[in-house]
GROMACS .gro file of C-alpha atoms in nm:
model
  415
    1MET     CA    1  -4.474  -2.415  -0.791
    2ARG     CA    2  -4.424  -2.059  -0.889
    3ARG     CA    3  -4.219  -2.129  -1.199
    4ARG     CA    4  -4.469  -2.345  -1.380
    5ARG     CA    5  -4.735  -2.249  -1.611
    6PHE     CA    6  -5.048  -2.419  -1.733
    7LEU     CA    7  -5.412  -2.388  -1.856
    8LEU     CA    8  -5.611  -2.606  -2.088
    9GLN     CA    9  -5.663  -2.465  -2.433
   10ALA     CA   10  -6.023  -2.475  -2.416
   11VAL     CA   11  -6.084  -2.134  -2.544
   12GLY     CA   12  -6.299  -2.094  -2.854
   13LEU     CA   13  -6.418  -2.461  -2.861
   14THR     CA   14  -6.796  -2.538  -2.912
   15GLY     CA   15  -7.039  -2.786  -2.857
   16ALA     CA   16  -7.138  -2.928  -2.522
   17ALA     CA   17  -7.135  -3.274  -2.654
   18ALA     CA   18  -6.780  -3.252  -2.742
   19TYR     CA   19  -6.690  -3.255  -2.381
   20GLY     CA   20  -6.911  -3.517  -2.253
   21LEU     CA   21  -7.096  -3.264  -2.016
   22SER     CA   22  -7.428  -3.479  -2.027
   23GLY     CA   23  -7.255  -3.754  -1.861
   24CYS     CA   24  -7.191  -3.540  -1.543
   25GLY     CA   25  -7.529  -3.448  -1.453
   26SER     CA   26  -7.722  -3.124  -1.577
   27GLY     CA   27  -7.684  -2.918  -1.291
   28SER     CA   28  -7.917  -2.668  -1.162
   29SER     CA   29  -8.078  -2.405  -1.436
   30LYS     CA   30  -7.936  -2.114  -1.256
   31ALA     CA   31  -7.593  -2.187  -1.071
   32SER     CA   32  -7.265  -2.032  -0.960
   33LEU     CA   33  -6.924  -2.194  -0.918
   34LYS     CA   34  -6.647  -2.032  -0.689
   35LEU     CA   35  -6.320  -2.113  -0.832
   36MET     CA   36  -5.989  -2.036  -0.628
   37VAL     CA   37  -5.666  -2.035  -0.834
   38ALA     CA   38  -5.314  -1.924  -0.781
   39SER     CA   39  -5.183  -1.606  -0.908
   40TYR     CA   40  -4.812  -1.565  -0.974
   41ASP     CA   41  -4.544  -1.299  -0.972
   42GLN     CA   42  -4.324  -1.210  -1.252
   43SER     CA   43  -4.005  -1.343  -1.107
   44VAL     CA   44  -3.743  -1.486  -1.343
   45GLY     CA   45  -3.866  -1.838  -1.474
   46SER     CA   46  -4.224  -1.787  -1.406
   47SER     CA   47  -4.389  -1.611  -1.695
   48ILE     CA   48  -4.704  -1.767  -1.582
   49GLY     CA   49  -4.996  -1.692  -1.826
   50ASP     CA   50  -5.340  -1.648  -1.676
   51GLN     CA   51  -5.613  -1.761  -1.913
   52TRP     CA   52  -5.875  -1.837  -1.688
   53ASP     CA   53  -6.081  -1.542  -1.783
   54GLN     CA   54  -6.093  -1.669  -2.142
   55VAL     CA   55  -6.181  -2.022  -2.022
   56VAL     CA   56  -6.477  -1.895  -1.816
   57LYS     CA   57  -6.584  -1.695  -2.119
   58ALA     CA   58  -6.568  -1.991  -2.341
   59TYR     CA   59  -6.744  -2.199  -2.094
   60LYS     CA   60  -7.042  -1.947  -2.068
   61LYS     CA   61  -7.089  -2.016  -2.424
   62VAL     CA   62  -7.135  -2.403  -2.340
   63LYS     CA   63  -7.318  -2.345  -2.005
   64PRO     CA   64  -7.499  -1.997  -2.025
   65ASP     CA   65  -7.683  -2.057  -1.698
   66VAL     CA   66  -7.370  -2.123  -1.489
   67THR     CA   67  -7.172  -1.841  -1.365
   68VAL     CA   68  -6.806  -1.918  -1.264
   69HIS     CA   69  -6.647  -1.668  -1.013
   70VAL     CA   70  -6.257  -1.679  -1.019
   71GLU     CA   71  -6.054  -1.562  -0.722
   72ARG     CA   72  -5.688  -1.537  -0.757
   73ILE     CA   73  -5.456  -1.581  -0.451
   74PRO     CA   74  -5.074  -1.527  -0.469
   75PHE     CA   75  -4.928  -1.867  -0.509
   76ALA     CA   76  -4.717  -1.829  -0.197
   77LYS     CA   77  -5.027  -1.777   0.002
   78LEU     CA   78  -5.270  -2.014  -0.187
   79ASP     CA   79  -5.234  -2.334   0.052
   80ARG     CA   80  -5.255  -2.139   0.378
   81THR     CA   81  -5.572  -1.925   0.254
   82LEU     CA   82  -5.746  -2.244   0.131
   83ALA     CA   83  -5.704  -2.407   0.466
   84GLN     CA   84  -5.839  -2.120   0.646
   85ARG     CA   85  -6.144  -2.107   0.416
   86VAL     CA   86  -6.221  -2.465   0.467
   87LYS     CA   87  -6.175  -2.415   0.850
   88ASP     CA   88  -6.409  -2.125   0.840
   89GLY     CA   89  -6.660  -2.311   0.653
   90LYS     CA   90  -6.617  -2.111   0.345
   91ALA     CA   91  -6.456  -2.333   0.101
   92PRO     CA   92  -6.461  -2.260  -0.274
   93ASP     CA   93  -6.632  -2.510  -0.500
   94ILE     CA   94  -6.303  -2.576  -0.697
   95ALA     CA   95  -5.948  -2.494  -0.598
   96GLN     CA   96  -5.586  -2.512  -0.691
   97SER     CA   97  -5.365  -2.671  -0.440
   98ASN     CA   98  -5.035  -2.827  -0.371
   99VAL     CA   99  -5.184  -3.068  -0.121
  100PHE     CA  100  -5.507  -3.266  -0.093
  101ALA     CA  101  -5.476  -3.560   0.162
  102THR     CA  102  -5.559  -3.323   0.462
  103PHE     CA  103  -5.892  -3.222   0.302
  104ALA     CA  104  -5.962  -3.582   0.198
  105ASP     CA  105  -5.927  -3.720   0.550
  106GLN     CA  106  -6.155  -3.440   0.671
  107ARG     CA  107  -6.420  -3.563   0.408
  108LYS     CA  108  -6.443  -3.225   0.249
  109LEU     CA  109  -6.380  -3.330  -0.119
  110TYR     CA  110  -6.579  -3.515  -0.401
  111PRO     CA  111  -6.402  -3.843  -0.517
  112VAL     CA  112  -6.292  -3.793  -0.883
  113SER     CA  113  -6.498  -4.119  -0.953
  114GLU     CA  114  -6.802  -3.882  -0.883
  115LEU     CA  115  -6.677  -3.608  -1.113
  116PHE     CA  116  -6.550  -3.783  -1.434
  117ASP     CA  117  -6.648  -4.096  -1.628
  118ILE     CA  118  -6.415  -4.382  -1.623
  119PRO     CA  119  -6.225  -4.314  -1.976
  120THR     CA  120  -6.143  -3.956  -1.833
  121GLN     CA  121  -6.012  -4.093  -1.518
  122ALA     CA  122  -5.812  -4.331  -1.697
  123ASP     CA  123  -5.644  -4.059  -1.900
  124PHE     CA  124  -5.466  -3.902  -1.618
  125THR     CA  125  -5.090  -3.971  -1.584
  126GLN     CA  126  -5.100  -3.907  -1.202
  127ALA     CA  127  -5.377  -3.982  -0.946
  128GLY     CA  128  -5.410  -3.800  -0.618
  129THR     CA  129  -5.506  -4.086  -0.396
  130ALA     CA  130  -5.553  -4.107  -0.028
  131HIS     CA  131  -5.673  -4.416   0.115
  132TYR     CA  132  -5.690  -4.575  -0.208
  133VAL     CA  133  -5.968  -4.323  -0.350
  134GLN     CA  134  -5.861  -4.045  -0.580
  135TYR     CA  135  -5.944  -3.695  -0.464
  136GLY     CA  136  -5.673  -3.486  -0.640
  137ILE     CA  137  -5.710  -3.394  -1.001
  138PRO     CA  138  -5.371  -3.337  -1.160
  139PHE     CA  139  -5.352  -2.975  -1.277
  140MET     CA  140  -4.983  -2.890  -1.367
  141ALA     CA  141  -4.696  -3.136  -1.390
  142SER     CA  142  -4.325  -3.094  -1.406
  143THR     CA  143  -4.003  -3.281  -1.381
  144PRO     CA  144  -3.660  -3.147  -1.356
  145ARG     CA  145  -3.333  -3.199  -1.550
  146LEU     CA  146  -2.966  -3.108  -1.508
  147PHE     CA  147  -2.945  -2.765  -1.702
  148TYR     CA  148  -2.586  -2.632  -1.776
  149ASN     CA  149  -2.431  -2.330  -1.946
  150THR     CA  150  -2.282  -2.479  -2.271
  151LYS     CA  151  -2.057  -2.172  -2.319
  152LEU     CA  152  -1.898  -2.221  -1.954
  153PHE     CA  153  -1.878  -2.621  -2.021
  154GLU     CA  154  -1.696  -2.556  -2.373
  155ARG     CA  155  -1.440  -2.316  -2.191
  156ALA     CA  156  -1.384  -2.567  -1.905
  157GLY     CA  157  -1.341  -2.839  -2.149
  158VAL     CA  158  -1.617  -3.067  -1.991
  159SER     CA  159  -1.922  -3.229  -2.084
  160ALA     CA  160  -2.260  -3.322  -1.898
  161PRO     CA  161  -2.178  -3.559  -1.600
  162THR     CA  162  -2.310  -3.912  -1.582
  163SER     CA  163  -2.195  -3.991  -1.242
  164TRP     CA  164  -2.137  -3.797  -0.913
  165ASP     CA  165  -1.769  -3.833  -0.957
  166GLU     CA  166  -1.804  -3.676  -1.308
  167LEU     CA  167  -2.033  -3.410  -1.151
  168HIS     CA  168  -1.754  -3.330  -0.885
  169ALA     CA  169  -1.503  -3.316  -1.160
  170VAL     CA  170  -1.701  -3.078  -1.392
  171ALA     CA  171  -1.755  -2.867  -1.099
  172LYS     CA  172  -1.382  -2.842  -1.021
  173ALA     CA  173  -1.309  -2.762  -1.375
  174LEU     CA  174  -1.573  -2.461  -1.376
  175LYS     CA  175  -1.445  -2.324  -1.046
  176ALA     CA  176  -1.095  -2.320  -1.213
  177ILE     CA  177  -1.213  -2.092  -1.476
  178GLY     CA  178  -1.370  -1.869  -1.234
  179VAL     CA  179  -1.747  -1.988  -1.226
  180LYS     CA  180  -1.890  -1.830  -0.895
  181THR     CA  181  -2.108  -2.127  -0.826
  182PRO     CA  182  -2.018  -2.445  -1.031
  183TYR     CA  183  -2.313  -2.623  -0.910
  184GLY     CA  184  -2.645  -2.446  -0.783
  185LEU     CA  185  -2.754  -2.658  -0.489
  186GLN     CA  186  -3.084  -2.509  -0.414
  187LEU     CA  187  -3.156  -2.585  -0.039
  188GLY     CA  188  -3.323  -2.267   0.049
  189PRO     CA  189  -3.668  -2.259   0.209
  190GLU     CA  190  -3.855  -2.193  -0.140
  191ALA     CA  191  -3.851  -2.557  -0.253
  192ALA     CA  192  -3.576  -2.742  -0.079
  193GLU     CA  193  -3.772  -3.051  -0.055
  194ASP     CA  194  -3.750  -3.097  -0.453
  195GLU     CA  195  -3.365  -3.048  -0.471
  196ALA     CA  196  -3.303  -3.262  -0.157
  197LEU     CA  197  -3.534  -3.542  -0.302
  198ALA     CA  198  -3.348  -3.534  -0.648
  199TRP     CA  199  -3.016  -3.616  -0.464
  200LEU     CA  200  -3.175  -3.873  -0.232
  201LEU     CA  201  -3.334  -4.075  -0.519
  202ALA     CA  202  -2.976  -4.030  -0.706
  203GLY     CA  203  -2.828  -4.187  -0.408
  204GLY     CA  204  -3.076  -4.483  -0.383
  205GLY     CA  205  -3.284  -4.328  -0.109
  206THR     CA  206  -3.594  -4.127  -0.080
  207TYR     CA  207  -3.829  -3.972   0.185
  208ALA     CA  208  -4.075  -4.246   0.245
  209GLY     CA  209  -4.094  -4.615   0.224
  210VAL     CA  210  -4.401  -4.858   0.221
  211THR     CA  211  -4.429  -4.812   0.588
  212GLY     CA  212  -4.439  -4.430   0.608
  213TYR     CA  213  -4.158  -4.169   0.636
  214ASP     CA  214  -3.787  -4.320   0.673
  215PHE     CA  215  -3.548  -4.017   0.667
  216ALA     CA  216  -3.240  -4.149   0.845
  217THR     CA  217  -3.141  -4.441   0.616
  218THR     CA  218  -2.779  -4.512   0.528
  219SER     CA  219  -2.827  -4.414   0.167
  220ASN     CA  220  -2.982  -4.070   0.273
  221ILE     CA  221  -2.711  -4.027   0.532
  222GLU     CA  222  -2.440  -4.113   0.273
  223THR     CA  223  -2.581  -3.891   0.012
  224LEU     CA  224  -2.607  -3.560   0.229
  225THR     CA  225  -2.260  -3.652   0.368
  226TRP     CA  226  -2.116  -3.633   0.000
  227LEU     CA  227  -2.297  -3.309  -0.060
  228ARG     CA  228  -2.132  -3.179   0.256
  229ASP     CA  229  -1.776  -3.293   0.191
  230ARG     CA  230  -1.739  -3.309  -0.181
  231LEU     CA  231  -1.940  -3.010  -0.293
  232VAL     CA  232  -2.025  -2.768  -0.040
  233GLY     CA  233  -1.718  -2.810   0.159
  234GLU     CA  234  -1.482  -2.776  -0.153
  235GLY     CA  235  -1.658  -2.452  -0.234
  236LEU     CA  236  -1.836  -2.594  -0.527
  237ALA     CA  237  -2.194  -2.515  -0.458
  238GLY     CA  238  -2.174  -2.132  -0.392
  239ALA     CA  239  -2.143  -1.938  -0.052
  240ALA     CA  240  -2.458  -2.058   0.134
  241PRO     CA  241  -2.646  -2.323  -0.064
  242GLN     CA  242  -2.892  -2.351   0.250
  243LEU     CA  243  -3.000  -1.998   0.151
  244LEU     CA  244  -3.039  -2.045  -0.223
  245ASP     CA  245  -3.388  -2.020  -0.336
  246ARG     CA  246  -3.519  -2.168  -0.684
  247THR     CA  247  -3.599  -1.813  -0.805
  248ALA     CA  248  -3.266  -1.668  -0.719
  249ALA     CA  249  -3.083  -1.972  -0.867
  250TYR     CA  250  -3.259  -1.920  -1.203
  251GLU     CA  251  -3.164  -1.558  -1.197
  252GLN     CA  252  -2.794  -1.644  -1.118
  253PHE     CA  253  -2.790  -1.919  -1.412
  254LEU     CA  254  -2.921  -1.652  -1.654
  255ARG     CA  255  -2.653  -1.426  -1.553
  256GLY     CA  256  -2.383  -1.701  -1.619
  257GLN     CA  257  -2.306  -1.714  -1.255
  258ILE     CA  258  -2.415  -2.086  -1.211
  259GLY     CA  259  -2.249  -2.356  -1.426
  260MET     CA  260  -2.514  -2.633  -1.384
  261MET     CA  261  -2.827  -2.683  -1.166
  262ILE     CA  262  -3.138  -2.892  -1.155
  263ALA     CA  263  -3.431  -2.684  -1.315
  264HIS     CA  264  -3.767  -2.721  -1.458
  265PRO     CA  265  -3.863  -2.696  -1.826
  266VAL     CA  266  -3.991  -2.337  -1.765
  267LEU     CA  267  -3.620  -2.219  -1.745
  268MET     CA  268  -3.581  -2.289  -2.113
  269GLY     CA  269  -3.809  -2.009  -2.216
  270ALA     CA  270  -3.628  -1.773  -1.974
  271ALA     CA  271  -3.298  -1.873  -2.097
  272ASP     CA  272  -3.406  -1.840  -2.466
  273ARG     CA  273  -3.513  -1.476  -2.383
  274ALA     CA  274  -3.185  -1.397  -2.221
  275LYS     CA  275  -2.976  -1.560  -2.485
  276VAL     CA  276  -2.815  -1.780  -2.266
  277PRO     CA  277  -2.655  -2.092  -2.421
  278TYR     CA  278  -2.770  -2.405  -2.232
  279ALA     CA  279  -2.838  -2.773  -2.266
  280HIS     CA  280  -2.990  -3.027  -2.019
  281ALA     CA  281  -2.928  -3.379  -1.929
  282ALA     CA  282  -3.061  -3.643  -1.713
  283PHE     CA  283  -2.969  -3.596  -1.355
  284PRO     CA  284  -2.682  -3.866  -1.270
  285GLN     CA  285  -2.717  -4.162  -1.032
  286ARG     CA  286  -2.402  -4.175  -0.774
  287ASP     CA  287  -2.236  -4.462  -0.975
  288GLY     CA  288  -2.348  -4.359  -1.306
  289GLY     CA  289  -2.676  -4.346  -1.538
  290ALA     CA  290  -2.997  -4.166  -1.529
  291ALA     CA  291  -3.139  -4.129  -1.185
  292ALA     CA  292  -3.510  -4.170  -1.107
  293PRO     CA  293  -3.637  -3.804  -1.162
  294VAL     CA  294  -3.833  -3.600  -0.931
  295GLY     CA  295  -4.212  -3.560  -1.028
  296LEU     CA  296  -4.403  -3.272  -0.929
  297SER     CA  297  -4.789  -3.180  -0.968
  298ASP     CA  298  -5.035  -2.924  -0.855
  299TRP     CA  299  -5.416  -3.046  -0.809
  300LEU     CA  300  -5.757  -2.911  -0.872
  301LEU     CA  301  -5.985  -3.015  -0.564
  302ALA     CA  302  -6.366  -3.000  -0.571
  303PHE     CA  303  -6.515  -2.928  -0.221
  304ASN     CA  304  -6.832  -3.070  -0.138
  305GLN     CA  305  -6.956  -2.802   0.112
  306ASN     CA  306  -7.157  -2.608  -0.119
  307GLY     CA  307  -7.347  -2.934  -0.264
  308HIS     CA  308  -7.245  -2.845  -0.642
  309LYS     CA  309  -7.120  -3.183  -0.733
  310ALA     CA  310  -7.292  -3.175  -1.090
  311GLU     CA  311  -7.178  -2.827  -1.164
  312CYS     CA  312  -6.804  -2.914  -1.050
  313GLY     CA  313  -6.841  -3.210  -1.251
  314GLU     CA  314  -6.948  -3.055  -1.583
  315PHE     CA  315  -6.667  -2.759  -1.550
  316LEU     CA  316  -6.394  -3.008  -1.483
  317THR     CA  317  -6.490  -3.225  -1.770
  318TYR     CA  318  -6.499  -2.924  -1.994
  319LEU     CA  319  -6.139  -2.866  -1.894
  320TYR     CA  320  -6.014  -3.221  -1.942
  321SER     CA  321  -6.225  -3.442  -2.170
  322ARG     CA  322  -6.123  -3.286  -2.519
  323LYS     CA  323  -5.853  -3.517  -2.623
  324SER     CA  324  -5.678  -3.258  -2.831
  325ALA     CA  325  -5.684  -3.007  -2.536
  326ARG     CA  326  -5.312  -2.986  -2.392
  327THR     CA  327  -5.279  -2.959  -2.023
  328TYR     CA  328  -4.964  -2.725  -2.024
  329GLY     CA  329  -4.963  -2.352  -2.106
  330GLY     CA  330  -4.721  -2.373  -2.375
  331GLY     CA  331  -4.387  -2.175  -2.418
  332GLN     CA  332  -4.180  -2.453  -2.263
  333ALA     CA  333  -4.338  -2.443  -1.922
  334ALA     CA  334  -4.520  -2.741  -1.798
  335LEU     CA  335  -4.604  -3.100  -1.873
  336PRO     CA  336  -4.927  -3.243  -1.984
  337VAL     CA  337  -5.133  -3.434  -1.706
  338THR     CA  338  -5.307  -3.683  -1.936
  339ALA     CA  339  -5.175  -3.954  -2.154
  340SER     CA  340  -5.362  -3.832  -2.471
  341ALA     CA  341  -5.234  -3.501  -2.428
  342SER     CA  342  -4.878  -3.630  -2.371
  343ASP     CA  343  -4.908  -3.845  -2.685
  344SER     CA  344  -5.023  -3.530  -2.893
  345LEU     CA  345  -4.748  -3.306  -2.750
  346ARG     CA  346  -4.485  -3.595  -2.823
  347SER     CA  347  -4.568  -3.616  -3.179
  348ASP     CA  348  -4.569  -3.240  -3.250
  349SER     CA  349  -4.238  -3.122  -3.374
  350ALA     CA  350  -4.288  -2.784  -3.250
  351GLN     CA  351  -4.282  -2.903  -2.895
  352ARG     CA  352  -3.965  -3.086  -2.921
  353PRO     CA  353  -3.783  -2.882  -2.644
  354LEU     CA  354  -4.022  -3.069  -2.419
  355TRP     CA  355  -3.991  -3.420  -2.535
  356LYS     CA  356  -3.702  -3.524  -2.306
  357PHE     CA  357  -3.896  -3.392  -2.008
  358ILE     CA  358  -4.209  -3.596  -2.123
  359ASP     CA  359  -3.992  -3.904  -2.184
  360GLN     CA  360  -3.871  -3.922  -1.819
  361MET     CA  361  -4.211  -3.823  -1.656
  362PRO     CA  362  -4.318  -4.210  -1.651
  363ARG     CA  363  -4.013  -4.268  -1.416
  364ALA     CA  364  -4.070  -3.999  -1.180
  365GLU     CA  365  -4.076  -4.035  -0.807
  366PHE     CA  366  -4.318  -3.802  -0.615
  367GLN     CA  367  -4.325  -3.659  -0.278
  368PRO     CA  368  -4.567  -3.846  -0.028
  369VAL     CA  369  -4.843  -3.587  -0.087
  370ASN     CA  370  -5.083  -3.849  -0.012
  371GLN     CA  371  -5.011  -3.815   0.338
  372ALA     CA  372  -5.194  -3.556   0.559
  373SER     CA  373  -4.891  -3.508   0.746
  374TRP     CA  374  -4.695  -3.386   0.437
  375PRO     CA  375  -4.736  -3.035   0.476
  376ASP     CA  376  -4.576  -3.013   0.821
  377VAL     CA  377  -4.316  -3.247   0.700
  378ARG     CA  378  -4.254  -3.034   0.406
  379ALA     CA  379  -4.211  -2.730   0.640
  380ALA     CA  380  -3.941  -2.903   0.836
  381ILE     CA  381  -3.751  -3.012   0.543
  382ARG     CA  382  -3.744  -2.671   0.398
  383GLU     CA  383  -3.609  -2.525   0.735
  384ASP     CA  384  -3.368  -2.784   0.837
  385ILE     CA  385  -3.231  -3.004   0.539
  386GLY     CA  386  -2.984  -2.723   0.445
  387SER     CA  387  -2.791  -2.761   0.779
  388ALA     CA  388  -2.705  -3.079   0.694
  389VAL     CA  389  -2.473  -2.997   0.416
  390VAL     CA  390  -2.297  -2.685   0.551
  391ARG     CA  391  -1.964  -2.705   0.713
  392GLY     CA  392  -1.987  -2.881   1.023
  393GLY     CA  393  -2.328  -3.019   0.933
  394ASP     CA  394  -2.453  -3.346   1.076
  395PRO     CA  395  -2.656  -3.527   0.807
  396ARG     CA  396  -2.748  -3.806   1.063
  397GLU     CA  397  -2.866  -3.586   1.316
  398VAL     CA  398  -3.065  -3.360   1.056
  399LEU     CA  399  -3.227  -3.665   0.909
  400GLN     CA  400  -3.314  -3.829   1.253
  401THR     CA  401  -3.470  -3.503   1.372
  402LEU     CA  402  -3.699  -3.510   1.041
  403ASP     CA  403  -3.800  -3.863   1.138
  404THR     CA  404  -3.911  -3.741   1.477
  405THR     CA  405  -4.094  -3.450   1.326
  406ALA     CA  406  -4.238  -3.669   1.071
  407SER     CA  407  -4.385  -3.911   1.361
  408ARG     CA  408  -4.519  -3.630   1.537
  409ALA     CA  409  -4.688  -3.489   1.238
  410GLU     CA  410  -4.846  -3.826   1.177
  411ILE     CA  411  -4.995  -3.860   1.505
  412ARG     CA  412  -5.151  -3.511   1.488
  413SER     CA  413  -5.302  -3.574   1.159
  414ALA     CA  414  -5.452  -3.906   1.263
  415ASN     CA  415  -5.629  -3.716   1.571
   0.00000   0.00000   0.00000
């Protein structure tokens, strides 16, 4: 995710025993690791810090015989580049990715149980499992909330909505005072699957059930119909929500053109710098109360092609095992991925702006990333879901088409 920021605060730490390195195997006397990570542009809301060089330098002090080579790939190209490298037999030892199930099905990954001891595994707040085995190591986590411009809300005489009826009323009040986009509905191709899932969850639906994908449910159809008729149809969601990407939405919010929208904690830093008055609240359920939030995570994957299991385990243990190492980049950007780090941050008053996000994370619902077919299904959601809510759109037809696409993707991934 281009808007998130993460890195373990491992720089400057000393003592191999503090990281439990001896528990993962000694590795070879002279070894090298290839690490592929994302690089990020400087678009609004990203401000991604890159501390990998510092981490590698610090690790060199602990393991002087291991050389770590870091390759940075633009985030938008990361998954595609990684897939091609794996296909070509040139997989890195460790890579950052949005997906893992495809590589797990191809038996290209080391299971997490072969890389970490049990206490470290138990500390992760999310597990990237496929076929009941964990392969994905949570790397960056986030969960969005409903951000709103407090100055515009004050002018309109409204407060944070706690139901869809209230959200609709607030949007109408914002439109009445001249707000260009009362609600920023982000169904453009950058990350439409996140916005859509937030609304489906709030309406009592989701993407997949126990037996697999299930898009064309009654609740999902009703949710998209409400968006089409009550928000988009009444001019309360901007001119073209099917084209509104997250990055553009952040920029518009910072210019005071969007009254409220779903956003991640990284927006706080950008809003603070831009001196935009804002607050955030839980996204509302249709009939009132806080909806189950969307949860997002990136993953680190350890590939088995090069036979560097011990070296991968040692390096990853270095990143994760120090209990006071917080798995976020600071600056109100992303959330911890271990329970111990969450507890540490939650008790730190300096990190108070993140507390509400941390508190809702245990209730979060994640996309079906454990399905090898998910990348293809995600691409279809990004391309098609926006057409369901525009004037004349047919939510039932769009969702039925997604069910068909998902079925075909599952067949392909199984072969």
